[in-house]
Amino acid sequence: MEERAAELSTPTANSKRLPRQYSARQIKHCKISVLSKVCYAIGGAPNQVAGSAAAFFLQIYLLDVAQITPFEACLVLSIGKTWGGITDPIVGFCINKSKWTVIGRLMPWILGCTPFLILSYFFLWFVPPFVTGRVLWYLLFYCSFQALSTIYHVPYTTLTMFLSTDQTERDSATAYRMTMEVLGTLIGAALQGQIVASAHTSHHCHVDYGTVNISMNATYSLVNSTILVPGSADYKLHARNVYMISAGVIGCIYVLCTAVLFLGVKERNDSYARSIGRILPFFSGFKKSMQHGPYCYLIASFFFISAAVQLQQSNFVLFCTHAAGALRDHFQNLVLTILISAVLSIPFWQWFLQRFGKKAAAFGISCMIPFAIMLVTIPNVIVGYAVAVSSGFSIAASLLLPWSMLPDVVDNFRQMNPRVNGLEAIFYSSYVFFTKLSAGIALGISTLSLQFTGYSSGACRQSYHVVLTLQLLIGAVPAVLIILGLIILIFYPITEDTRKETELILNNIRLQTRRSTLIVI
């Protein structure tokens, strides 16, 4: 058996003598139609729509609409994200144990979780009538939403490995997917931003003379603080209603996109998975995957980069509202500008990584560093829109590249461990676990920082220390995290040459497996 594995793991002369028509059939089998790529890409949109709405607006919703304290919001956001990360390996374990059905091994998971996912998302944006224990309400539904979105996301992303055996086709499908996911992020921010903008714009504030006196530095010194209209029941009701309307619309998007994914995509069982390998138990497979060097470099690098992107997303609306007065009434348009820029730059990054390699493309993420610092130091409208365009350009790279590099890591693992297979779900779920863990840590530190500096829920103006904290969370901290991530990525060992060599070896295994099957038949 071991001799047979060694024989199949390297190119042989026999593979060069395979019939031409057989190779042509194999190549045709690897191709994915444009329609299937589009349908696959659409399936990834709803999670991004909901995730975008939560990333940009959940923190300010919890603080200013649900009006829980920053410490309670910190608990909700950090525990929810961490719990979502913990469920990733659990879902990977369950998928690893699941059997092949008439609609595939991954599709039943996607279809089964969608109705519950929609319900949990809707109640996340509902303000319960009770005040005591309200934080438990949001903790319950945010944890549920994170867990259910994981059940949707892990099999969906793993599906990339079962669309085709050709790396170029998988890269193409990933580019379609990331374009649609960034478009979904754009739709989520646009819907949420335009629907709920009236709950946060400045006309809800008025000067209430002699009510509050807040000490600030010379720039923010005010004898009379501007606060929300006290006891404004109409404002509270309006704010709650617009958030629920937005949640209902996004729930409908889930139904539509999941239906398109199910009807338009066929899950293919890779012949490699039926070859010489054996399927390891989950924990053994997890340990094996974490011992794979390229995977560790990829995880460590994007652990920091994902935290940086999450910090900027979650604090951007707060920064525009409380730390950059000139941008207060422009935040929804700035968010749209960021995401439109990201959508338009995805094709560029797809061309760039094919032309210059994926490691080189990753350093495009660093473009957001100088512009983010510029936004903090010169917070005016023109600079704000320039920063939004450059940030979208960099965010597109940070979204596309890890999901384009992950199939290469899995294939590299297959080459290095020819007698082990079936770990695709473990690789994908573990990656998502670490990115969610980084997001949870970043959100927890971010919200706790606001708590310690005296953030006041419902206030139109915050203290100087809160403003300074928001400036650091938007500029300096993400810059440091991105630099750390890129330094780690320098040591990522998979190059374009090694990637092509791996593809050749694995295709040889598949061809010989298919030929052996035909001979037996």
XYZ file of C-alpha atoms in Angstrom:
521
model
C 0.000 0.000 0.000
C 2.785 2.452 0.922
C 4.674 1.629 -2.270
C 1.510 2.288 -4.256
C 1.072 5.647 -2.461
C 4.654 6.646 -3.204
C 4.185 5.675 -6.828
C 1.042 7.776 -7.179
C 2.455 10.786 -5.361
C 5.033 11.505 -8.067
C 4.621 11.987 -11.828
C 5.355 8.830 -13.767
C 6.056 7.977 -17.321
C 2.807 6.008 -17.486
C 0.785 9.176 -16.959
C 2.358 10.673 -20.074
C 1.117 7.704 -22.132
C -2.535 8.127 -21.159
C -4.868 8.349 -24.156
C -5.348 11.865 -25.500
C -9.139 11.543 -25.478
C -9.120 10.514 -21.836
C -7.118 13.589 -20.868
C -9.528 15.742 -22.837
C -12.479 14.263 -20.971
C -10.683 14.907 -17.678
C -10.028 18.542 -18.652
C -13.657 18.994 -19.652
C -14.764 17.485 -16.353
C -12.671 20.075 -14.476
C -14.333 23.042 -16.164
C -17.055 24.985 -14.360
C -19.669 26.824 -16.391
C -20.026 30.557 -15.931
C -23.621 30.029 -14.781
C -22.492 27.614 -12.055
C -19.811 30.048 -10.920
C -22.380 32.843 -10.694
C -24.832 30.659 -8.770
C -22.061 29.544 -6.427
C -21.025 33.147 -5.881
C -24.599 34.241 -5.138
C -24.769 31.639 -2.371
C -22.076 33.506 -0.445
C -23.818 36.878 -0.609
C -26.392 36.611 2.245
C -23.847 35.849 4.962
C -21.853 38.857 3.799
C -24.946 41.060 3.654
C -25.797 40.200 7.253
C -22.171 40.240 8.379
C -21.610 43.676 6.843
C -24.678 45.127 8.533
C -23.535 43.716 11.869
C -19.893 44.755 11.403
C -20.706 48.387 10.662
C -23.821 48.932 12.782
C -24.208 46.377 15.582
C -21.882 48.144 17.995
C -23.560 51.542 17.611
C -26.988 49.830 17.696
C -26.242 48.163 21.027
C -24.878 51.394 22.500
C -27.314 54.005 21.167
C -30.552 52.137 20.319
C -30.654 49.151 22.675
C -28.788 51.409 25.144
C -26.820 48.785 26.986
C -23.533 49.827 28.554
C -20.216 49.590 26.668
C -19.113 46.790 29.004
C -22.286 44.814 28.242
C -21.824 45.485 24.517
C -18.254 44.231 24.864
C -19.544 40.981 26.375
C -22.081 40.516 23.578
C -19.638 41.204 20.739
C -16.580 39.387 22.044
C -18.395 36.324 23.433
C -20.574 36.092 20.309
C -17.615 36.221 17.949
C -15.612 33.783 20.060
C -18.548 31.382 20.266
C -18.934 31.592 16.502
C -15.269 30.661 16.225
C -15.626 27.739 18.629
C -18.492 26.321 16.576
C -16.305 26.238 13.454
C -14.266 23.151 14.418
C -17.447 21.571 15.819
C -19.159 22.050 12.455
C -16.016 20.773 10.738
C -16.170 17.655 12.924
C -19.832 17.041 12.066
C -19.256 17.562 8.345
C -16.279 15.234 8.510
C -18.615 12.543 9.900
C -21.530 13.206 7.546
C -22.390 10.839 4.682
C -22.837 11.583 1.017
C -26.494 12.174 0.036
C -28.323 12.617 -3.255
C -27.704 16.386 -3.025
C -24.118 16.032 -1.786
C -22.401 16.047 1.582
C -22.284 19.804 2.171
C -25.532 21.112 0.689
C -27.847 19.585 3.373
C -26.036 21.617 6.028
C -26.563 24.854 4.108
C -30.257 24.222 3.491
C -31.010 22.964 7.001
C -29.604 25.931 8.914
C -31.022 28.756 6.772
C -34.519 29.121 8.388
C -33.062 29.221 11.918
C -30.340 31.611 10.776
C -32.949 34.077 9.501
C -34.878 33.977 12.793
C -31.806 34.521 14.935
C -30.709 37.442 12.776
C -34.106 39.141 12.993
C -34.324 38.895 16.790
C -30.776 40.229 17.077
C -32.151 43.597 15.889
C -35.277 43.509 18.072
C -35.373 45.512 21.306
C -37.184 43.430 23.964
C -39.702 45.221 26.221
C -37.730 44.436 29.395
C -34.592 46.286 30.472
C -33.225 43.949 33.131
C -31.563 41.063 31.376
C -31.562 42.777 27.975
C -27.874 41.983 27.597
C -28.710 38.267 27.910
C -31.199 38.619 25.052
C -28.574 40.034 22.705
C -25.943 37.587 23.905
C -28.270 34.655 23.185
C -29.251 35.755 19.698
C -25.807 36.999 18.687
C -24.287 33.667 19.733
C -27.067 31.859 17.854
C -26.523 33.977 14.757
C -22.769 33.407 14.848
C -23.168 29.644 15.298
C -25.777 29.292 12.551
C -23.858 31.488 10.123
C -20.911 29.157 10.767
C -23.056 26.136 9.899
C -23.861 27.925 6.637
C -20.400 29.294 5.933
C -18.125 26.298 6.589
C -19.807 23.893 4.132
C -20.252 26.718 1.640
C -16.562 27.630 1.593
C -15.505 23.967 1.654
C -17.654 23.508 -1.455
C -14.867 25.270 -3.401
C -12.822 22.069 -3.228
C -15.713 20.064 -4.744
C -16.592 22.303 -7.683
C -13.565 21.236 -9.733
C -10.187 19.559 -9.383
C -8.479 22.253 -11.465
C -6.743 24.980 -9.420
C -7.288 27.640 -12.080
C -11.013 26.888 -12.149
C -11.182 27.012 -8.348
C -9.339 30.345 -8.358
C -11.806 31.633 -10.940
C -14.776 30.429 -8.879
C -13.214 32.053 -5.809
C -12.887 35.352 -7.700
C -16.574 35.156 -8.699
C -17.462 34.338 -5.128
C -15.409 37.151 -3.613
C -16.809 39.663 -6.105
C -20.322 38.652 -5.118
C -19.453 38.578 -1.419
C -18.000 42.073 -1.549
C -21.085 43.096 -3.500
C -23.113 41.457 -0.731
C -21.138 43.440 1.809
C -21.968 46.541 -0.216
C -25.661 45.645 -0.334
C -25.723 44.960 3.404
C -24.066 48.253 4.257
C -26.227 50.128 1.723
C -29.486 48.648 2.983
C -28.585 49.034 6.619
C -27.002 52.450 6.157
C -29.808 53.974 4.130
C -32.626 52.453 6.193
C -31.201 53.251 9.636
C -29.355 56.506 8.805
C -32.235 58.569 10.212
C -31.623 56.970 13.624
C -28.100 58.409 13.872
C -27.921 61.681 11.931
C -27.422 64.965 13.739
C -30.950 66.370 13.424
C -31.973 64.146 16.357
C -29.724 66.210 18.592
C -30.348 69.601 20.101
C -28.582 71.838 22.533
C -30.006 71.332 25.982
C -28.579 74.283 27.875
C -27.423 73.812 31.376
C -28.094 70.094 31.509
C -24.680 68.451 31.201
C -21.132 69.777 31.464
C -18.388 67.589 30.012
C -14.690 68.394 30.416
C -12.756 68.246 27.149
C -9.593 69.666 25.711
C -9.475 72.983 23.906
C -10.827 71.512 20.712
C -13.842 69.862 22.313
C -14.514 72.171 25.266
C -18.208 72.939 25.576
C -20.000 74.732 28.359
C -23.245 73.109 27.297
C -23.115 69.537 26.000
C -25.269 68.433 23.086
C -27.286 65.362 23.973
C -30.167 63.368 22.603
C -33.616 64.654 23.423
C -34.244 63.179 26.884
C -37.149 60.747 27.065
C -37.882 61.011 23.353
C -40.174 58.017 22.936
C -40.816 58.810 19.271
C -37.117 58.737 18.453
C -36.585 55.444 20.278
C -39.551 53.828 18.531
C -38.421 55.096 15.135
C -34.882 53.814 15.656
C -36.118 50.375 16.700
C -38.523 50.119 13.759
C -35.979 50.978 11.076
C -33.554 48.359 12.388
C -36.256 45.667 12.317
C -37.252 46.626 8.764
C -33.653 46.233 7.667
C -33.410 42.829 9.384
C -36.556 41.628 7.572
C -35.197 42.670 4.173
C -31.895 40.874 4.786
C -33.805 37.747 5.860
C -35.524 37.699 2.450
C -32.103 37.931 0.762
C -31.069 34.756 2.624
C -34.024 32.826 1.203
C -33.444 33.991 -2.372
C -29.680 33.405 -2.494
C -29.810 29.988 -0.830
C -32.383 28.851 -3.391
C -30.134 29.997 -6.262
C -27.143 28.145 -4.757
C -29.103 24.904 -4.377
C -30.601 24.991 -7.876
C -27.500 26.168 -9.745
C -24.542 24.296 -8.216
C -23.645 20.609 -8.377
C -21.371 19.228 -5.685
C -18.813 16.826 -7.203
C -17.067 14.091 -5.280
C -13.340 14.421 -6.010
C -11.787 11.168 -7.228
C -8.815 11.934 -4.978
C -11.088 11.407 -1.970
C -11.887 7.898 -3.210
C -8.242 6.998 -3.852
C -5.610 5.493 -1.625
C -6.121 7.697 1.401
C -7.875 7.155 4.678
C -10.050 9.637 6.601
C -8.664 10.569 10.020
C -10.825 11.189 13.087
C -11.557 14.887 13.603
C -9.122 15.634 16.427
C -6.314 13.693 14.756
C -7.062 15.546 11.535
C -7.100 18.892 13.356
C -3.726 18.139 14.938
C -2.374 17.050 11.571
C -3.581 20.234 9.858
C -2.075 22.461 12.563
C 1.300 20.787 12.013
C 1.280 21.821 8.348
C 3.669 24.771 8.007
C 2.033 26.733 5.147
C -1.338 26.548 6.913
C 0.130 27.928 10.158
C 1.731 30.852 8.326
C -1.546 31.619 6.536
C -3.575 31.503 9.757
C -1.109 33.594 11.761
C -0.840 36.255 9.058
C -4.556 36.756 8.530
C -5.228 36.489 12.272
C -3.696 39.965 12.567
C -4.965 41.309 9.240
C -8.557 40.211 9.957
C -8.405 41.873 13.381
C -7.273 45.113 11.731
C -10.107 45.057 9.180
C -12.648 44.217 11.905
C -11.465 47.130 14.053
C -11.883 49.570 11.200
C -15.302 48.225 10.237
C -16.796 48.158 13.721
C -15.505 51.600 14.719
C -15.936 53.477 11.440
C -19.510 54.667 12.043
C -18.665 55.556 15.652
C -15.608 57.490 14.437
C -17.624 59.452 11.867
C -20.381 60.131 14.401
C -18.330 61.128 17.444
C -14.737 61.866 16.385
C -15.057 63.554 12.980
C -17.875 66.089 13.032
C -17.474 66.924 9.341
C -18.209 63.275 8.448
C -21.212 62.756 10.727
C -23.822 63.156 7.984
C -21.716 61.298 5.383
C -21.027 57.982 7.112
C -23.516 55.940 5.072
C -22.115 57.306 1.797
C -18.542 56.710 2.968
C -19.385 53.096 3.806
C -20.878 52.675 0.330
C -17.787 54.231 -1.241
C -15.532 51.776 0.598
C -17.531 48.814 -0.606
C -18.016 50.022 -4.192
C -14.251 50.492 -4.394
C -13.789 46.944 -3.068
C -16.198 45.466 -5.623
C -14.561 47.261 -8.546
C -11.041 46.283 -7.481
C -11.675 42.515 -7.151
C -11.030 41.882 -10.909
C -7.793 43.849 -10.643
C -6.579 41.765 -7.718
C -7.569 38.547 -9.518
C -5.465 39.627 -12.511
C -2.614 40.752 -10.240
C -2.361 37.488 -8.308
C -2.366 35.476 -11.541
C 0.294 37.726 -13.058
C 2.579 38.353 -10.064
C 1.597 35.700 -7.518
C -0.534 35.649 -4.401
C 2.175 36.624 -1.928
C 2.967 39.757 -3.905
C -0.726 40.660 -4.099
C -1.064 40.361 -0.326
C 1.122 43.401 0.194
C -1.544 45.540 -1.461
C -3.344 45.347 1.890
C -0.784 47.798 3.278
C -2.249 50.586 1.105
C -4.874 51.311 3.763
C -2.275 52.251 6.410
C -1.258 55.758 5.248
C -4.796 56.674 4.252
C -6.274 55.580 7.595
C -3.712 57.728 9.415
C -4.568 60.609 7.069
C -8.270 60.277 7.957
C -7.451 60.580 11.658
C -5.198 63.600 11.224
C -7.271 65.423 8.548
C -10.924 64.436 9.150
C -12.635 66.421 6.382
C -15.061 65.277 3.700
C -12.640 65.233 0.732
C -10.029 63.261 2.642
C -12.795 60.978 3.940
C -13.845 59.940 0.440
C -10.225 59.506 -0.707
C -9.606 57.257 2.285
C -12.811 55.329 1.535
C -11.631 54.540 -2.021
C -8.164 53.390 -0.904
C -9.595 51.368 1.990
C -11.948 49.519 -0.351
C -9.006 48.729 -2.636
C -7.069 47.189 0.269
C -10.058 45.435 1.853
C -10.734 43.666 -1.472
C -7.235 42.180 -1.346
C -7.674 41.108 2.296
C -10.951 39.347 1.420
C -9.893 37.657 -1.818
C -6.409 36.427 -0.997
C -6.883 34.098 2.010
C -9.714 32.230 0.286
C -7.633 31.989 -2.887
C -4.588 30.742 -0.944
C -6.456 28.228 1.224
C -7.138 25.704 -1.600
C -3.416 25.838 -2.426
C -2.616 24.983 1.195
C -5.062 22.061 1.146
C -3.565 20.733 -2.095
C -0.055 21.128 -0.662
C -1.164 19.106 2.358
C -2.585 16.436 0.046
C 0.746 16.206 -1.756
C 2.727 15.978 1.488
C 0.289 13.446 3.019
C -0.868 11.210 0.162
C -2.367 8.608 2.500
C -4.648 11.087 4.298
C -7.735 12.788 2.858
C -11.131 14.164 3.842
C -9.714 17.055 5.890
C -11.048 19.866 3.663
C -13.775 20.873 6.120
C -11.244 20.892 8.973
C -8.924 23.244 7.096
C -11.728 25.648 6.223
C -13.479 25.549 9.604
C -10.230 26.001 11.528
C -9.281 28.997 9.405
C -12.664 30.610 10.066
C -12.278 29.804 13.769
C -9.035 31.739 14.045
C -10.308 34.714 12.035
C -13.428 34.891 14.213
C -11.306 34.545 17.321
C -9.183 37.487 16.187
C -12.335 39.502 15.472
C -13.754 38.656 18.895
C -10.565 39.740 20.639
C -10.410 42.940 18.582
C -14.052 43.807 19.282
C -13.675 43.052 22.972
C -10.602 45.253 23.372
C -12.222 47.974 21.241
C -15.457 48.169 23.236
C -13.707 47.863 26.591
C -11.471 50.767 25.602
C -14.573 52.879 25.044
C -15.915 51.786 28.429
C -12.721 52.758 30.254
C -12.524 56.144 28.528
C -16.087 57.055 29.529
C -18.272 56.459 26.453
C -21.779 57.787 27.172
C -24.598 55.854 25.450
C -26.964 58.209 23.644
C -24.751 61.315 23.769
C -24.266 63.317 20.587
C -20.812 64.435 21.750
C -18.289 62.343 23.617
C -15.338 63.287 25.799
C -11.878 63.999 24.436
C -10.604 60.619 25.694
C -13.326 58.753 23.782
C -12.463 60.705 20.626
C -8.764 59.910 21.051
C -9.560 56.215 21.563
C -11.622 56.110 18.360
C -8.775 57.749 16.469
C -6.338 55.092 17.690
C -8.776 52.266 16.866
C -9.197 53.567 13.314
C -5.592 54.510 12.556
C -2.650 53.374 14.667
C -3.842 49.977 15.944
C -4.929 48.552 12.544
C -1.664 49.781 11.006
C 0.418 47.852 13.556
C -1.693 44.692 13.104
C -1.430 44.794 9.305
C 2.350 45.211 9.457
C 2.645 42.205 11.796
C 0.481 40.094 9.482
C 2.497 40.976 6.393
C 5.799 40.232 8.137
C 4.534 36.722 8.947
C 3.313 36.277 5.361
C 6.863 36.784 4.068
C 7.663 33.275 5.363
C 4.646 31.650 3.624
C 6.394 28.960 1.525
C 3.949 28.257 -1.329
C 5.013 30.022 -4.533
C 3.532 29.872 -8.011
C 6.098 27.245 -9.033
C 5.359 24.959 -6.085
C 1.630 25.450 -6.638
C 1.889 24.287 -10.262
C 4.056 21.339 -9.268
C 1.493 20.293 -6.667
C -1.313 20.533 -9.230
C 0.615 18.272 -11.616
C 1.204 15.625 -8.932
C -2.418 15.577 -7.754
C -3.793 15.440 -11.302
C -1.527 12.450 -11.925
C -3.016 10.725 -8.858
C -6.561 11.420 -10.099
C -5.852 10.183 -13.621
C -4.254 6.957 -12.410
C -7.111 6.398 -9.964
C -9.675 6.838 -12.735
C -7.713 4.516 -15.052
C -7.460 1.864 -12.336
C -11.218 2.111 -11.778
C -11.910 1.664 -15.489
C -9.605 -1.385 -15.656
C -11.367 -2.992 -12.679
C -14.763 -2.368 -14.277
